[in-house]
mmCIF file of C-alpha atoms in Angstrom:
data_model
loop_
_atom_site.group_PDB
_atom_site.id
_atom_site.type_symbol
_atom_site.label_atom_id
_atom_site.label_comp_id
_atom_site.label_asym_id
_atom_site.label_seq_id
_atom_site.Cartn_x
_atom_site.Cartn_y
_atom_site.Cartn_z
ATOM 1 C CA MET C 1 134.365 51.467 121.910
ATOM 2 C CA ALA C 2 132.353 53.877 119.827
ATOM 3 C CA PRO C 3 132.735 57.584 120.642
ATOM 4 C CA ALA C 4 130.021 58.956 122.894
ATOM 5 C CA ARG C 5 127.435 61.085 121.153
ATOM 6 C CA VAL C 6 127.186 64.762 121.979
ATOM 7 C CA PHE C 7 123.575 65.907 122.226
ATOM 8 C CA ALA C 8 121.905 69.238 121.843
ATOM 9 C CA VAL C 9 118.558 69.553 123.599
ATOM 10 C CA ILE C 10 116.386 72.247 122.043
ATOM 11 C CA PHE C 11 112.784 73.325 122.040
ATOM 12 C CA LEU C 12 110.838 74.023 118.914
ATOM 13 C CA ALA C 13 110.443 77.746 118.676
ATOM 14 C CA LEU C 14 110.019 78.812 115.104
ATOM 15 C CA LEU C 15 108.318 76.239 112.968
ATOM 16 C CA GLY C 16 107.201 72.842 114.164
ATOM 17 C CA TRP C 17 107.245 69.072 114.255
ATOM 18 C CA ALA C 18 104.688 66.383 113.612
ATOM 19 C CA ALA C 19 104.848 62.723 114.619
ATOM 20 C CA LEU C 20 106.255 60.459 111.950
ATOM 21 C CA ALA C 21 105.862 56.737 111.501
ATOM 22 C CA VAL C 22 109.138 54.895 111.966
ATOM 23 C CA ASP C 23 110.376 53.819 108.564
ATOM 24 C CA ALA C 24 113.591 52.564 107.027
ATOM 25 C CA ASP C 25 115.362 55.640 108.346
ATOM 26 C CA GLY C 26 114.389 54.869 111.938
ATOM 27 C CA ILE C 27 117.180 53.978 114.343
ATOM 28 C CA THR C 28 116.518 52.041 117.539
ATOM 29 C CA THR C 29 119.023 52.442 120.342
ATOM 30 C CA SER C 30 119.192 51.818 124.068
ATOM 31 C CA SER C 31 118.489 54.887 126.182
ATOM 32 C CA SER C 32 121.108 55.752 128.782
ATOM 33 C CA THR C 33 118.450 57.521 130.866
ATOM 34 C CA SER C 34 115.856 54.744 130.710
ATOM 35 C CA PRO C 35 115.626 51.264 132.240
ATOM 36 C CA PRO C 36 117.769 48.637 130.444
ATOM 37 C CA SER C 37 114.715 47.139 128.732
ATOM 38 C CA THR C 38 113.635 50.469 127.241
ATOM 39 C CA THR C 39 114.563 51.310 123.665
ATOM 40 C CA VAL C 40 114.434 54.707 121.999
ATOM 41 C CA VAL C 41 113.636 55.241 118.349
ATOM 42 C CA TRP C 42 115.686 57.920 116.609
ATOM 43 C CA GLN C 43 114.817 59.388 113.233
ATOM 44 C CA ARG C 44 117.123 60.921 110.653
ATOM 45 C CA ALA C 45 117.073 64.530 109.477
ATOM 46 C CA HIS C 46 119.445 67.335 108.516
ATOM 47 C CA ALA C 47 120.404 70.447 110.466
ATOM 48 C CA THR C 48 121.922 73.827 109.783
ATOM 49 C CA TYR C 49 122.277 76.948 111.912
ATOM 50 C CA TYR C 50 121.331 80.605 111.869
ATOM 51 C CA GLY C 51 121.354 83.688 114.053
ATOM 52 C CA GLY C 52 125.083 84.181 114.621
ATOM 53 C CA ALA C 53 127.516 82.773 117.165
ATOM 54 C CA ASP C 54 125.762 84.520 120.067
ATOM 55 C CA ALA C 55 122.266 83.395 118.923
ATOM 56 C CA SER C 56 121.123 87.028 118.868
ATOM 57 C CA GLY C 57 119.366 86.507 115.531
ATOM 58 C CA THR C 58 117.000 83.841 116.891
ATOM 59 C CA MET C 59 113.870 85.966 117.116
ATOM 60 C CA GLY C 60 110.451 86.110 115.520
ATOM 61 C CA GLY C 61 109.325 83.092 113.559
ATOM 62 C CA ALA C 62 106.094 81.279 112.863
ATOM 63 C CA CYS C 63 105.274 80.445 116.491
ATOM 64 C CA GLY C 64 105.229 84.062 117.613
ATOM 65 C CA TYR C 65 107.579 83.744 120.582
ATOM 66 C CA GLY C 66 109.476 86.919 119.693
ATOM 67 C CA ASN C 67 113.083 87.487 120.777
ATOM 68 C CA LEU C 68 114.046 84.174 122.378
ATOM 69 C CA TYR C 69 117.633 85.286 122.902
ATOM 70 C CA ALA C 70 116.464 87.959 125.333
ATOM 71 C CA GLN C 71 114.304 85.344 127.065
ATOM 72 C CA GLY C 72 117.262 83.033 127.642
ATOM 73 C CA TYR C 73 116.363 80.401 125.028
ATOM 74 C CA GLY C 74 118.712 81.610 122.286
ATOM 75 C CA SER C 75 121.209 78.751 122.541
ATOM 76 C CA ARG C 76 118.494 76.082 122.587
ATOM 77 C CA THR C 77 116.126 76.917 119.761
ATOM 78 C CA ALA C 78 115.415 75.244 116.465
ATOM 79 C CA ALA C 79 112.895 75.030 113.685
ATOM 80 C CA LEU C 80 111.710 72.320 111.322
ATOM 81 C CA SER C 81 110.619 72.326 107.716
ATOM 82 C CA THR C 82 107.207 73.805 106.985
ATOM 83 C CA VAL C 83 106.084 70.356 105.827
ATOM 84 C CA LEU C 84 106.059 69.318 109.492
ATOM 85 C CA PHE C 85 104.881 72.623 110.955
ATOM 86 C CA ASN C 86 101.346 71.283 111.419
ATOM 87 C CA ASP C 87 99.824 74.787 111.304
ATOM 88 C CA GLY C 88 101.505 75.724 114.575
ATOM 89 C CA ALA C 89 100.146 72.796 116.574
ATOM 90 C CA SER C 90 103.711 71.620 117.264
ATOM 91 C CA CYS C 91 105.072 74.918 118.596
ATOM 92 C CA GLY C 92 106.952 74.482 121.878
ATOM 93 C CA GLN C 93 107.850 70.791 121.575
ATOM 94 C CA CYS C 94 111.333 69.646 122.638
ATOM 95 C CA TYR C 95 113.905 67.404 120.947
ATOM 96 C CA LYS C 96 117.254 65.776 121.527
ATOM 97 C CA ILE C 97 119.543 65.965 118.481
ATOM 98 C CA ALA C 98 122.843 64.219 117.745
ATOM 99 C CA CYS C 99 125.073 64.468 114.701
ATOM 100 C CA ASP C 100 124.872 61.257 112.639
ATOM 101 C CA ARG C 101 128.494 60.085 112.608
ATOM 102 C CA LYS C 102 127.662 57.069 110.455
ATOM 103 C CA LEU C 103 126.739 59.357 107.567
ATOM 104 C CA GLU C 104 129.139 62.249 108.202
ATOM 105 C CA PRO C 105 132.080 61.246 110.429
ATOM 106 C CA THR C 106 134.269 64.158 109.303
ATOM 107 C CA TRP C 107 131.959 66.999 110.292
ATOM 108 C CA CYS C 108 130.317 65.526 113.377
ATOM 109 C CA LYS C 109 131.730 66.198 116.788
ATOM 110 C CA PRO C 110 132.281 62.995 118.823
ATOM 111 C CA GLY C 111 129.481 62.062 120.577
ATOM 112 C CA VAL C 112 115.561 60.872 101.451
ATOM 113 C CA THR C 113 112.686 63.188 102.264
ATOM 114 C CA ARG C 114 113.591 64.129 105.772
ATOM 115 C CA PRO C 115 112.788 66.799 108.339
ATOM 116 C CA HIS C 116 115.192 69.723 108.632
ATOM 117 C CA PHE C 117 116.249 71.624 111.740
ATOM 118 C CA ASP C 118 117.356 75.264 111.671
ATOM 119 C CA MET C 119 119.191 75.570 114.964
ATOM 120 C CA ALA C 120 120.651 78.461 116.911
ATOM 121 C CA GLN C 121 124.390 78.433 116.156
ATOM 122 C CA PRO C 122 125.560 77.818 119.758
ATOM 123 C CA ALA C 123 123.329 74.719 119.971
ATOM 124 C CA TRP C 124 124.407 73.539 116.506
ATOM 125 C CA GLU C 125 128.103 73.845 117.390
ATOM 126 C CA LYS C 126 127.627 71.378 120.243
ATOM 127 C CA ILE C 127 127.209 68.614 117.652
ATOM 128 C CA GLY C 128 128.746 69.856 114.375
ATOM 129 C CA ILE C 129 131.708 71.723 112.878
ATOM 130 C CA ALA C 130 130.552 75.243 111.994
ATOM 131 C CA SER C 131 132.418 75.433 108.686
ATOM 132 C CA ARG C 132 130.346 72.561 107.296
ATOM 133 C CA GLY C 133 127.070 74.472 107.416
ATOM 134 C CA ILE C 134 124.714 71.487 107.161
ATOM 135 C CA ILE C 135 125.002 68.026 108.713
ATOM 136 C CA PRO C 136 122.941 64.829 108.932
ATOM 137 C CA VAL C 137 121.438 64.313 112.378
ATOM 138 C CA ILE C 138 119.319 61.872 114.313
ATOM 139 C CA TYR C 139 116.640 63.155 116.668
ATOM 140 C CA GLN C 140 113.954 62.143 119.127
ATOM 141 C CA ARG C 141 111.241 64.034 120.942
ATOM 142 C CA VAL C 142 111.827 64.536 124.683
ATOM 143 C CA PRO C 143 109.765 66.055 127.522
ATOM 144 C CA CYS C 144 110.040 69.812 128.019
ATOM 145 C CA VAL C 145 111.338 71.010 131.382
ATOM 146 C CA ARG C 146 110.720 74.660 132.274
ATOM 147 C CA ARG C 147 111.590 77.011 135.105
ATOM 148 C CA GLY C 148 108.675 78.855 136.654
ATOM 149 C CA GLY C 149 105.062 78.747 135.570
ATOM 150 C CA VAL C 150 103.202 79.018 132.290
ATOM 151 C CA ARG C 151 103.003 82.601 130.963
ATOM 152 C CA PHE C 152 100.271 84.428 129.068
ATOM 153 C CA MET C 153 100.795 87.563 126.963
ATOM 154 C CA ILE C 154 97.661 89.377 125.795
ATOM 155 C CA ASN C 155 97.628 91.420 122.597
ATOM 156 C CA GLY C 156 94.852 92.572 120.290
ATOM 157 C CA HIS C 157 92.000 95.018 120.925
ATOM 158 C CA ASP C 158 88.372 95.060 122.107
ATOM 159 C CA TYR C 159 86.518 91.959 120.891
ATOM 160 C CA PHE C 160 89.788 90.412 119.700
ATOM 161 C CA ASN C 161 91.972 88.963 122.447
ATOM 162 C CA LEU C 162 95.166 87.339 121.166
ATOM 163 C CA VAL C 163 96.906 85.289 123.868
ATOM 164 C CA LEU C 164 100.458 83.997 123.407
ATOM 165 C CA VAL C 165 101.145 81.029 125.713
ATOM 166 C CA THR C 166 104.790 80.394 126.585
ATOM 167 C CA ASN C 167 107.024 78.435 128.969
ATOM 168 C CA VAL C 168 104.926 75.270 128.687
ATOM 169 C CA ALA C 169 106.484 72.106 130.132
ATOM 170 C CA GLY C 170 105.500 68.476 129.483
ATOM 171 C CA ALA C 171 104.492 68.018 125.866
ATOM 172 C CA GLY C 172 105.267 71.681 125.230
ATOM 173 C CA SER C 173 102.510 72.052 122.639
ATOM 174 C CA ILE C 174 98.888 73.019 123.272
ATOM 175 C CA LYS C 175 95.866 70.993 122.159
ATOM 176 C CA SER C 176 93.074 73.351 123.262
ATOM 177 C CA MET C 177 92.455 76.413 125.394
ATOM 178 C CA ASP C 178 89.456 78.106 127.054
ATOM 179 C CA VAL C 179 88.967 81.453 128.765
ATOM 180 C CA LYS C 180 86.550 82.570 131.509
ATOM 181 C CA SER C 181 86.019 86.091 132.778
ATOM 182 C CA SER C 182 85.192 86.982 136.381
ATOM 183 C CA ASP C 183 81.660 88.057 135.440
ATOM 184 C CA SER C 184 80.784 84.707 133.843
ATOM 185 C CA ALA C 185 80.398 81.129 135.041
ATOM 186 C CA ASP C 186 80.992 79.683 131.574
ATOM 187 C CA TRP C 187 84.186 78.681 129.839
ATOM 188 C CA MET C 188 84.526 80.016 126.296
ATOM 189 C CA PRO C 189 86.616 78.020 123.806
ATOM 190 C CA MET C 190 89.505 79.821 122.163
ATOM 191 C CA ALA C 191 90.827 79.112 118.655
ATOM 192 C CA ARG C 192 94.406 78.822 117.476
ATOM 193 C CA ASN C 193 95.136 81.981 115.542
ATOM 194 C CA TRP C 194 98.714 81.294 114.444
ATOM 195 C CA GLY C 195 101.671 79.547 116.009
ATOM 196 C CA ALA C 196 101.344 79.567 119.794
ATOM 197 C CA ASN C 197 98.753 82.381 119.716
ATOM 198 C CA TRP C 198 95.123 81.678 120.657
ATOM 199 C CA HIS C 199 92.246 84.136 120.281
ATOM 200 C CA SER C 200 88.781 84.913 121.612
ATOM 201 C CA MET C 201 86.283 87.264 119.970
ATOM 202 C CA ALA C 202 84.484 88.065 123.248
ATOM 203 C CA TYR C 203 84.693 91.430 124.999
ATOM 204 C CA LEU C 204 87.126 90.750 127.835
ATOM 205 C CA SER C 205 89.008 94.036 128.154
ATOM 206 C CA GLY C 206 90.043 94.789 131.731
ATOM 207 C CA LYS C 207 88.200 91.827 133.239
ATOM 208 C CA MET C 208 89.824 89.302 135.557
ATOM 209 C CA LEU C 209 90.545 86.218 133.441
ATOM 210 C CA SER C 210 91.152 82.502 133.953
ATOM 211 C CA PHE C 211 92.499 80.084 131.352
ATOM 212 C CA ARG C 212 92.022 76.340 130.986
ATOM 213 C CA VAL C 213 94.783 74.737 128.928
ATOM 214 C CA ILE C 214 95.041 71.166 127.641
ATOM 215 C CA ILE C 215 98.409 70.163 126.195
ATOM 216 C CA THR C 216 98.964 67.444 123.621
ATOM 217 C CA ASP C 217 99.931 64.757 126.151
ATOM 218 C CA GLY C 218 96.471 65.128 127.745
ATOM 219 C CA GLN C 219 97.373 67.119 130.848
ATOM 220 C CA THR C 220 94.941 69.874 131.856
ATOM 221 C CA LEU C 221 95.583 72.876 134.096
ATOM 222 C CA VAL C 222 93.220 75.658 135.156
ATOM 223 C CA PHE C 223 94.920 79.009 135.726
ATOM 224 C CA THR C 224 92.350 80.675 137.977
ATOM 225 C CA ASN C 225 92.366 84.492 137.921
ATOM 226 C CA VAL C 226 95.864 84.508 136.404
ATOM 227 C CA VAL C 227 95.054 87.830 134.704
ATOM 228 C CA PRO C 228 93.968 90.495 137.235
ATOM 229 C CA ALA C 229 91.278 93.073 136.636
ATOM 230 C CA GLY C 230 92.439 96.254 134.965
ATOM 231 C CA TRP C 231 94.919 94.638 132.577
ATOM 232 C CA THR C 232 95.773 96.273 129.269
ATOM 233 C CA PHE C 233 96.886 94.854 125.930
ATOM 234 C CA GLY C 234 100.586 94.082 125.668
ATOM 235 C CA MET C 235 100.953 92.824 129.244
ATOM 236 C CA THR C 236 102.341 89.394 130.229
ATOM 237 C CA PHE C 237 101.158 87.402 133.239
ATOM 238 C CA ALA C 238 103.138 84.590 134.865
ATOM 239 C CA SER C 239 101.316 81.805 136.688
ATOM 240 C CA ASN C 240 102.489 79.648 139.578
ATOM 241 C CA LEU C 241 101.377 76.464 137.828
ATOM 242 C CA GLN C 242 103.311 74.206 135.475
ATOM 243 C CA PHE C 243 102.686 70.951 133.622
ATOM 244 C CA LYS C 244 104.560 67.829 134.642
ATOM 245 C CA PRO C 245 107.267 66.519 132.301
ATOM 246 C CA SER C 246 105.806 63.757 130.140
ATOM 247 C CA PRO C 247 107.155 60.246 130.723
#
């Protein structure tokens, strides 16, 4: 009997991922969490680690999430090559990763032009031997499961509102976003500024705000009056709403 694979489940925090067509490197396996007739396609990549054994160096990055270690995500973060970053459109997506024992049996724990994962060291050590440094892996995208509601952090200044959206379940990544102030009946489209940050050029300072968010699996949520009147730049607001995990 083949050794069981050890998986690391991470969410994409620093760079990104874009859908790839299954090619010669694709691996089709049965899913232990799906009905017997369901198959799961894995793709091959490589992985290394960064940030130290306690994951305290996993902060910053091209999605703008800041210090993920302090937010409790430090042992479950990863990044992909900039080739697959997709200009930030993939920020927040989640993946299951296993060391590819067929290619590297010595350095895998039991359990080409390719994407590359930079993982937090604690997550990486669940699947690989730390002294190796880089290992071949197989991966698949999985639904994101979050605790609590979606959060919005507002930075910027008058006539430039930069909103960082975090803790997004389901697809994890955002397709589009709109904002509406309490003194208007109209939704105003926001534009992706960089990573998981979206901006509006309207004057919204101190006004009660609502957000309408569509994620990349098609789900839509309206966060009515999630930002109270009198807010100031630098504040974060947690909602009571969350997207459903994608099938």
